[in-house]
Amino acid sequence: SPTVAERAASAALLLPTSTRPLQIATFNMLCPAYKRTEVLSAREAEFEERWRPRLQRELAFIRDEVCAGADVCGLQELWFSHGVADELRAALEPDFELVTARRTGHKEDGLCIAVRRGRFRIEGERRVELSPVGYRICLMLHVVDQSFGGDGVPFIVCNTHLSFPHSDYDQQHQAQQVQTLVTAAEAFAAERKLGAAAMLVMGDFNAEVTDPVCSLFLRQGFDVAEPIPDDSGARRFVSHSNHRGEHIGVDHVFVRSGGAGGRAAGLAVRGWHMLPRELTTTRWPESFDMSDHRPVAAQLALTRDPPPPLPRRG
């Protein structure tokens, strides 16, 4: 069967010369400081004999499968302790350039965006505090795709991890985080003199696409990568097995094309899958134990000149 690189090359032949395929992956690593154990109130971080072998397997999985077919990869719950962030950097370099951001409030975890060297140039970065409650942040990059030649094609990449919806108040809080993210990303693009830039927003949103929180993105002109609908028209998938025993799809990739003129770019969804590919997407596979999330991957098309904007949903 064809390799990831061969499939990408075949897809590129079907695209106009002003368009490039763009492979995205997002994965919540499950920080040992938060992973529950059978010992009351204890977390995995207290037992090195548990967290170290799990993270070693997970880092190899990220290197060999999650990032192997990706151009841009976003990670959540990266542990900023015991040199784990350095081990991740060593695993992915020299193929990727990594930017990380630790959460505030003495939290032990944070975010990472990895972009493939040779194709992309990072021209700016920003960590945005989405809320002091829960210390939620977003990591933003101004990236230029150099494969187009000339000055390249710029766009904004965002990676985030929203609050868990413990209550109705938390859902309202999630909505505030989304609006803060979009407003901050637009301001970041303006400061970088990109105008209405194309945007990619990925991460763990702790909400399904049909939830009001995700609808905020759709109402502001974003599209979302989703599985092909089943016979009933549903697009359900399971990417997370949470501490309540719920199996839900909360890991997403949202895209929005830029405005017309200047160095604006278009972003369009062309495909979606989960990793490992051989496992089912509609229920939680008990054999997957590296994290309580599974990686979600999206196939996008990046275009030098943006298509007409999507109609706003909702």
mmCIF file with all atom_site columns, N, CA, C and O in Angstrom, residues 120-121 123 141-146 148 151-157 189 192-199 256-258 261-267 302-304:
data_model
loop_
_atom_site.group_PDB
_atom_site.id
_atom_site.type_symbol
_atom_site.label_atom_id
_atom_site.label_alt_id
_atom_site.label_comp_id
_atom_site.label_asym_id
_atom_site.label_entity_id
_atom_site.label_seq_id
_atom_site.pdbx_PDB_ins_code
_atom_site.Cartn_x
_atom_site.Cartn_y
_atom_site.Cartn_z
_atom_site.occupancy
_atom_site.B_iso_or_equiv
_atom_site.pdbx_formal_charge
_atom_site.auth_seq_id
_atom_site.auth_comp_id
_atom_site.auth_asym_id
_atom_site.auth_atom_id
_atom_site.pdbx_PDB_model_num
ATOM 1   N N  . PHE A 1 120 ? 8.189   25.500 6.004  1.00 0.00 ? 120 PHE A N  1
ATOM 2   C CA . PHE A 1 120 ? 7.601   26.635 6.715  1.00 0.00 ? 120 PHE A CA 1
ATOM 3   C C  . PHE A 1 120 ? 8.666   27.489 7.397  1.00 0.00 ? 120 PHE A C  1
ATOM 4   O O  . PHE A 1 120 ? 9.692   26.985 7.843  1.00 0.00 ? 120 PHE A O  1
ATOM 5   N N  . ARG A 1 121 ? 8.370   28.759 7.484  1.00 0.00 ? 121 ARG A N  1
ATOM 6   C CA . ARG A 1 121 ? 9.194   29.711 8.225  1.00 0.00 ? 121 ARG A CA 1
ATOM 7   C C  . ARG A 1 121 ? 8.297   30.362 9.278  1.00 0.00 ? 121 ARG A C  1
ATOM 8   O O  . ARG A 1 121 ? 7.212   30.868 8.961  1.00 0.00 ? 121 ARG A O  1
ATOM 9   N N  . GLU A 1 123 ? 7.515   33.366 11.555 1.00 0.00 ? 123 GLU A N  1
ATOM 10  C CA . GLU A 1 123 ? 7.856   34.787 11.575 1.00 0.00 ? 123 GLU A CA 1
ATOM 11  C C  . GLU A 1 123 ? 7.393   35.493 12.839 1.00 0.00 ? 123 GLU A C  1
ATOM 12  O O  . GLU A 1 123 ? 7.775   36.641 13.074 1.00 0.00 ? 123 GLU A O  1
ATOM 13  N N  . LEU A 1 141 ? 1.014   31.178 16.070 1.00 0.00 ? 141 LEU A N  1
ATOM 14  C CA . LEU A 1 141 ? 2.186   31.377 15.228 1.00 0.00 ? 141 LEU A CA 1
ATOM 15  C C  . LEU A 1 141 ? 1.797   32.071 13.937 1.00 0.00 ? 141 LEU A C  1
ATOM 16  O O  . LEU A 1 141 ? 0.743   31.783 13.365 1.00 0.00 ? 141 LEU A O  1
ATOM 17  N N  . HIS A 1 142 ? 2.659   32.967 13.481 1.00 0.00 ? 142 HIS A N  1
ATOM 18  C CA . HIS A 1 142 ? 2.590   33.508 12.120 1.00 0.00 ? 142 HIS A CA 1
ATOM 19  C C  . HIS A 1 142 ? 3.557   32.674 11.297 1.00 0.00 ? 142 HIS A C  1
ATOM 20  O O  . HIS A 1 142 ? 4.769   32.716 11.502 1.00 0.00 ? 142 HIS A O  1
ATOM 21  N N  . VAL A 1 143 ? 2.989   31.879 10.382 1.00 0.00 ? 143 VAL A N  1
ATOM 22  C CA . VAL A 1 143 ? 3.765   30.920 9.602  1.00 0.00 ? 143 VAL A CA 1
ATOM 23  C C  . VAL A 1 143 ? 3.705   31.293 8.129  1.00 0.00 ? 143 VAL A C  1
ATOM 24  O O  . VAL A 1 143 ? 2.665   31.755 7.638  1.00 0.00 ? 143 VAL A O  1
ATOM 25  N N  . VAL A 1 144 ? 4.802   31.084 7.413  1.00 0.00 ? 144 VAL A N  1
ATOM 26  C CA . VAL A 1 144 ? 4.843   31.296 5.967  1.00 0.00 ? 144 VAL A CA 1
ATOM 27  C C  . VAL A 1 144 ? 5.181   29.981 5.281  1.00 0.00 ? 144 VAL A C  1
ATOM 28  O O  . VAL A 1 144 ? 6.175   29.332 5.623  1.00 0.00 ? 144 VAL A O  1
ATOM 29  N N  . ASP A 1 145 ? 4.333   29.576 4.328  1.00 0.00 ? 145 ASP A N  1
ATOM 30  C CA . ASP A 1 145 ? 4.602   28.385 3.528  1.00 0.00 ? 145 ASP A CA 1
ATOM 31  C C  . ASP A 1 145 ? 5.503   28.801 2.370  1.00 0.00 ? 145 ASP A C  1
ATOM 32  O O  . ASP A 1 145 ? 5.081   29.509 1.451  1.00 0.00 ? 145 ASP A O  1
ATOM 33  N N  . GLN A 1 146 ? 6.757   28.346 2.414  1.00 0.00 ? 146 GLN A N  1
ATOM 34  C CA . GLN A 1 146 ? 7.744   28.755 1.424  1.00 0.00 ? 146 GLN A CA 1
ATOM 35  C C  . GLN A 1 146 ? 7.682   27.921 0.136  1.00 0.00 ? 146 GLN A C  1
ATOM 36  O O  . GLN A 1 146 ? 8.380   28.229 -0.829 1.00 0.00 ? 146 GLN A O  1
ATOM 37  N N  . PHE A 1 148 ? 5.525   27.851 -2.055 1.00 0.00 ? 148 PHE A N  1
ATOM 38  C CA . PHE A 1 148 ? 4.933   28.583 -3.164 1.00 0.00 ? 148 PHE A CA 1
ATOM 39  C C  . PHE A 1 148 ? 5.964   29.437 -3.903 1.00 0.00 ? 148 PHE A C  1
ATOM 40  O O  . PHE A 1 148 ? 5.692   29.973 -4.966 1.00 0.00 ? 148 PHE A O  1
ATOM 41  N N  . ASP A 1 151 ? 7.650   35.328 -1.853 1.00 0.00 ? 151 ASP A N  1
ATOM 42  C CA . ASP A 1 151 ? 7.495   35.663 -0.441 1.00 0.00 ? 151 ASP A CA 1
ATOM 43  C C  . ASP A 1 151 ? 6.741   34.589 0.339  1.00 0.00 ? 151 ASP A C  1
ATOM 44  O O  . ASP A 1 151 ? 6.577   34.713 1.548  1.00 0.00 ? 151 ASP A O  1
ATOM 45  N N  . GLY A 1 152 ? 6.262   33.564 -0.367 1.00 0.00 ? 152 GLY A N  1
ATOM 46  C CA . GLY A 1 152 ? 5.521   32.505 0.303  1.00 0.00 ? 152 GLY A CA 1
ATOM 47  C C  . GLY A 1 152 ? 4.091   32.917 0.606  1.00 0.00 ? 152 GLY A C  1
ATOM 48  O O  . GLY A 1 152 ? 3.636   33.995 0.241  1.00 0.00 ? 152 GLY A O  1
ATOM 49  N N  . VAL A 1 153 ? 3.376   32.031 1.286  1.00 0.00 ? 153 VAL A N  1
ATOM 50  C CA . VAL A 1 153 ? 1.973   32.265 1.647  1.00 0.00 ? 153 VAL A CA 1
ATOM 51  C C  . VAL A 1 153 ? 1.851   32.220 3.164  1.00 0.00 ? 153 VAL A C  1
ATOM 52  O O  . VAL A 1 153 ? 2.137   31.185 3.783  1.00 0.00 ? 153 VAL A O  1
ATOM 53  N N  . PRO A 1 154 ? 1.428   33.319 3.794  1.00 0.00 ? 154 PRO A N  1
ATOM 54  C CA . PRO A 1 154 ? 1.333   33.364 5.260  1.00 0.00 ? 154 PRO A CA 1
ATOM 55  C C  . PRO A 1 154 ? -0.042  32.938 5.766  1.00 0.00 ? 154 PRO A C  1
ATOM 56  O O  . PRO A 1 154 ? -1.057  33.092 5.091  1.00 0.00 ? 154 PRO A O  1
ATOM 57  N N  . PHE A 1 155 ? -0.064  32.411 6.979  1.00 0.00 ? 155 PHE A N  1
ATOM 58  C CA . PHE A 1 155 ? -1.325  32.130 7.663  1.00 0.00 ? 155 PHE A CA 1
ATOM 59  C C  . PHE A 1 155 ? -1.043  32.035 9.160  1.00 0.00 ? 155 PHE A C  1
ATOM 60  O O  . PHE A 1 155 ? 0.118   31.975 9.589  1.00 0.00 ? 155 PHE A O  1
ATOM 61  N N  . ILE A 1 156 ? -2.108  32.028 9.939  1.00 0.00 ? 156 ILE A N  1
ATOM 62  C CA . ILE A 1 156 ? -2.010  31.964 11.396 1.00 0.00 ? 156 ILE A CA 1
ATOM 63  C C  . ILE A 1 156 ? -2.357  30.553 11.862 1.00 0.00 ? 156 ILE A C  1
ATOM 64  O O  . ILE A 1 156 ? -3.367  29.981 11.442 1.00 0.00 ? 156 ILE A O  1
ATOM 65  N N  . VAL A 1 157 ? -1.502  29.999 12.733 1.00 0.00 ? 157 VAL A N  1
ATOM 66  C CA . VAL A 1 157 ? -1.744  28.684 13.334 1.00 0.00 ? 157 VAL A CA 1
ATOM 67  C C  . VAL A 1 157 ? -1.991  28.872 14.826 1.00 0.00 ? 157 VAL A C  1
ATOM 68  O O  . VAL A 1 157 ? -1.192  29.522 15.512 1.00 0.00 ? 157 VAL A O  1
ATOM 69  N N  . ALA A 1 189 ? -2.858  38.836 13.709 1.00 0.00 ? 189 ALA A N  1
ATOM 70  C CA . ALA A 1 189 ? -2.690  38.923 12.252 1.00 0.00 ? 189 ALA A CA 1
ATOM 71  C C  . ALA A 1 189 ? -2.548  40.381 11.810 1.00 0.00 ? 189 ALA A C  1
ATOM 72  O O  . ALA A 1 189 ? -1.715  40.706 10.953 1.00 0.00 ? 189 ALA A O  1
ATOM 73  N N  . ARG A 1 192 ? 0.829   41.678 12.596 1.00 0.00 ? 192 ARG A N  1
ATOM 74  C CA . ARG A 1 192 ? 1.820   41.119 11.681 1.00 0.00 ? 192 ARG A CA 1
ATOM 75  C C  . ARG A 1 192 ? 1.637   41.634 10.258 1.00 0.00 ? 192 ARG A C  1
ATOM 76  O O  . ARG A 1 192 ? 2.291   41.166 9.334  1.00 0.00 ? 192 ARG A O  1
ATOM 77  N N  . LYS A 1 193 ? 0.687   42.592 10.097 1.00 0.00 ? 193 LYS A N  1
ATOM 78  C CA . LYS A 1 193 ? 0.397   43.215 8.795  1.00 0.00 ? 193 LYS A CA 1
ATOM 79  C C  . LYS A 1 193 ? -0.072  42.173 7.766  1.00 0.00 ? 193 LYS A C  1
ATOM 80  O O  . LYS A 1 193 ? 0.286   42.240 6.589  1.00 0.00 ? 193 LYS A O  1
ATOM 81  N N  . LEU A 1 194 ? -0.901  41.235 8.257  1.00 0.00 ? 194 LEU A N  1
ATOM 82  C CA . LEU A 1 194 ? -1.439  40.208 7.389  1.00 0.00 ? 194 LEU A CA 1
ATOM 83  C C  . LEU A 1 194 ? -2.893  40.473 7.003  1.00 0.00 ? 194 LEU A C  1
ATOM 84  O O  . LEU A 1 194 ? -3.466  39.734 6.206  1.00 0.00 ? 194 LEU A O  1
ATOM 85  N N  . GLY A 1 195 ? -3.481  41.501 7.590  1.00 0.00 ? 195 GLY A N  1
ATOM 86  C CA . GLY A 1 195 ? -4.872  41.787 7.285  1.00 0.00 ? 195 GLY A CA 1
ATOM 87  C C  . GLY A 1 195 ? -5.769  40.658 7.755  1.00 0.00 ? 195 GLY A C  1
ATOM 88  O O  . GLY A 1 195 ? -5.560  40.061 8.811  1.00 0.00 ? 195 GLY A O  1
ATOM 89  N N  . ALA A 1 196 ? -6.778  40.338 6.947  1.00 0.00 ? 196 ALA A N  1
ATOM 90  C CA . ALA A 1 196 ? -7.700  39.247 7.267  1.00 0.00 ? 196 ALA A CA 1
ATOM 91  C C  . ALA A 1 196 ? -7.049  37.933 6.844  1.00 0.00 ? 196 ALA A C  1
ATOM 92  O O  . ALA A 1 196 ? -7.340  37.373 5.784  1.00 0.00 ? 196 ALA A O  1
ATOM 93  N N  . ALA A 1 197 ? -6.152  37.432 7.663  1.00 0.00 ? 197 ALA A N  1
ATOM 94  C CA . ALA A 1 197 ? -5.337  36.270 7.307  1.00 0.00 ? 197 ALA A CA 1
ATOM 95  C C  . ALA A 1 197 ? -6.119  34.971 7.427  1.00 0.00 ? 197 ALA A C  1
ATOM 96  O O  . ALA A 1 197 ? -7.080  34.865 8.190  1.00 0.00 ? 197 ALA A O  1
ATOM 97  N N  . ALA A 1 198 ? -5.677  33.970 6.662  1.00 0.00 ? 198 ALA A N  1
ATOM 98  C CA . ALA A 1 198 ? -6.206  32.620 6.834  1.00 0.00 ? 198 ALA A CA 1
ATOM 99  C C  . ALA A 1 198 ? -5.798  32.106 8.207  1.00 0.00 ? 198 ALA A C  1
ATOM 100 O O  . ALA A 1 198 ? -4.702  32.397 8.696  1.00 0.00 ? 198 ALA A O  1
ATOM 101 N N  . MET A 1 199 ? -6.694  31.339 8.837  1.00 0.00 ? 199 MET A N  1
ATOM 102 C CA . MET A 1 199 ? -6.446  30.844 10.197 1.00 0.00 ? 199 MET A CA 1
ATOM 103 C C  . MET A 1 199 ? -6.730  29.361 10.304 1.00 0.00 ? 199 MET A C  1
ATOM 104 O O  . MET A 1 199 ? -7.699  28.863 9.737  1.00 0.00 ? 199 MET A O  1
ATOM 105 N N  . ARG A 1 256 ? -10.300 28.828 8.485  1.00 0.00 ? 256 ARG A N  1
ATOM 106 C CA . ARG A 1 256 ? -10.994 29.957 7.863  1.00 0.00 ? 256 ARG A CA 1
ATOM 107 C C  . ARG A 1 256 ? -10.069 30.617 6.863  1.00 0.00 ? 256 ARG A C  1
ATOM 108 O O  . ARG A 1 256 ? -8.912  30.898 7.171  1.00 0.00 ? 256 ARG A O  1
ATOM 109 N N  . SER A 1 257 ? -10.584 30.854 5.653  1.00 0.00 ? 257 SER A N  1
ATOM 110 C CA . SER A 1 257 ? -9.787  31.505 4.624  1.00 0.00 ? 257 SER A CA 1
ATOM 111 C C  . SER A 1 257 ? -9.611  32.978 4.921  1.00 0.00 ? 257 SER A C  1
ATOM 112 O O  . SER A 1 257 ? -10.413 33.588 5.640  1.00 0.00 ? 257 SER A O  1
ATOM 113 N N  . GLY A 1 258 ? -8.561  33.552 4.356  1.00 0.00 ? 258 GLY A N  1
ATOM 114 C CA . GLY A 1 258 ? -8.309  34.975 4.525  1.00 0.00 ? 258 GLY A CA 1
ATOM 115 C C  . GLY A 1 258 ? -9.149  35.808 3.573  1.00 0.00 ? 258 GLY A C  1
ATOM 116 O O  . GLY A 1 258 ? -9.833  35.297 2.686  1.00 0.00 ? 258 GLY A O  1
ATOM 117 N N  . GLY A 1 261 ? -7.104  39.869 -1.688 1.00 0.00 ? 261 GLY A N  1
ATOM 118 C CA . GLY A 1 261 ? -6.070  40.883 -1.869 1.00 0.00 ? 261 GLY A CA 1
ATOM 119 C C  . GLY A 1 261 ? -4.823  40.609 -1.059 1.00 0.00 ? 261 GLY A C  1
ATOM 120 O O  . GLY A 1 261 ? -4.800  39.787 -0.155 1.00 0.00 ? 261 GLY A O  1
ATOM 121 N N  . GLY A 1 262 ? -3.739  41.312 -1.414 1.00 0.00 ? 262 GLY A N  1
ATOM 122 C CA . GLY A 1 262 ? -2.481  41.196 -0.692 1.00 0.00 ? 262 GLY A CA 1
ATOM 123 C C  . GLY A 1 262 ? -1.932  39.782 -0.741 1.00 0.00 ? 262 GLY A C  1
ATOM 124 O O  . GLY A 1 262 ? -1.927  39.140 -1.784 1.00 0.00 ? 262 GLY A O  1
ATOM 125 N N  . ARG A 1 263 ? -1.456  39.277 0.413  1.00 0.00 ? 263 ARG A N  1
ATOM 126 C CA . ARG A 1 263 ? -0.882  37.930 0.482  1.00 0.00 ? 263 ARG A CA 1
ATOM 127 C C  . ARG A 1 263 ? -1.875  36.965 1.120  1.00 0.00 ? 263 ARG A C  1
ATOM 128 O O  . ARG A 1 263 ? -1.504  35.988 1.748  1.00 0.00 ? 263 ARG A O  1
ATOM 129 N N  . ALA A 1 264 ? -3.164  37.240 0.927  1.00 0.00 ? 264 ALA A N  1
ATOM 130 C CA . ALA A 1 264 ? -4.190  36.408 1.545  1.00 0.00 ? 264 ALA A CA 1
ATOM 131 C C  . ALA A 1 264 ? -4.144  34.989 1.005  1.00 0.00 ? 264 ALA A C  1
ATOM 132 O O  . ALA A 1 264 ? -3.702  34.739 -0.117 1.00 0.00 ? 264 ALA A O  1
ATOM 133 N N  . ALA A 1 265 ? -4.592  34.045 1.842  1.00 0.00 ? 265 ALA A N  1
ATOM 134 C CA . ALA A 1 265 ? -4.560  32.631 1.478  1.00 0.00 ? 265 ALA A CA 1
ATOM 135 C C  . ALA A 1 265 ? -5.912  32.005 1.746  1.00 0.00 ? 265 ALA A C  1
ATOM 136 O O  . ALA A 1 265 ? -6.709  32.506 2.547  1.00 0.00 ? 265 ALA A O  1
ATOM 137 N N  . GLY A 1 266 ? -6.163  30.888 1.066  1.00 0.00 ? 266 GLY A N  1
ATOM 138 C CA . GLY A 1 266 ? -7.370  30.119 1.309  1.00 0.00 ? 266 GLY A CA 1
ATOM 139 C C  . GLY A 1 266 ? -7.032  28.817 2.006  1.00 0.00 ? 266 GLY A C  1
ATOM 140 O O  . GLY A 1 266 ? -5.986  28.212 1.762  1.00 0.00 ? 266 GLY A O  1
ATOM 141 N N  . LEU A 1 267 ? -7.898  28.376 2.904  1.00 0.00 ? 267 LEU A N  1
ATOM 142 C CA . LEU A 1 267 ? -7.762  27.087 3.576  1.00 0.00 ? 267 LEU A CA 1
ATOM 143 C C  . LEU A 1 267 ? -9.072  26.322 3.407  1.00 0.00 ? 267 LEU A C  1
ATOM 144 O O  . LEU A 1 267 ? -10.137 26.844 3.735  1.00 0.00 ? 267 LEU A O  1
ATOM 145 N N  . LEU A 1 302 ? -4.151  24.421 0.991  1.00 0.00 ? 302 LEU A N  1
ATOM 146 C CA . LEU A 1 302 ? -3.734  25.806 1.188  1.00 0.00 ? 302 LEU A CA 1
ATOM 147 C C  . LEU A 1 302 ? -3.569  26.445 -0.187 1.00 0.00 ? 302 LEU A C  1
ATOM 148 O O  . LEU A 1 302 ? -2.819  25.939 -1.026 1.00 0.00 ? 302 LEU A O  1
ATOM 149 N N  . THR A 1 303 ? -4.280  27.538 -0.414 1.00 0.00 ? 303 THR A N  1
ATOM 150 C CA . THR A 1 303 ? -4.320  28.173 -1.719 1.00 0.00 ? 303 THR A CA 1
ATOM 151 C C  . THR A 1 303 ? -3.776  29.583 -1.638 1.00 0.00 ? 303 THR A C  1
ATOM 152 O O  . THR A 1 303 ? -4.057  30.313 -0.685 1.00 0.00 ? 303 THR A O  1
ATOM 153 N N  . ARG A 1 304 ? -3.001  29.960 -2.662 1.00 0.00 ? 304 ARG A N  1
ATOM 154 C CA . ARG A 1 304 ? -2.423  31.300 -2.668 1.00 0.00 ? 304 ARG A CA 1
ATOM 155 C C  . ARG A 1 304 ? -3.496  32.374 -2.665 1.00 0.00 ? 304 ARG A C  1
ATOM 156 O O  . ARG A 1 304 ? -3.413  33.362 -1.953 1.00 0.00 ? 304 ARG A O  1
#
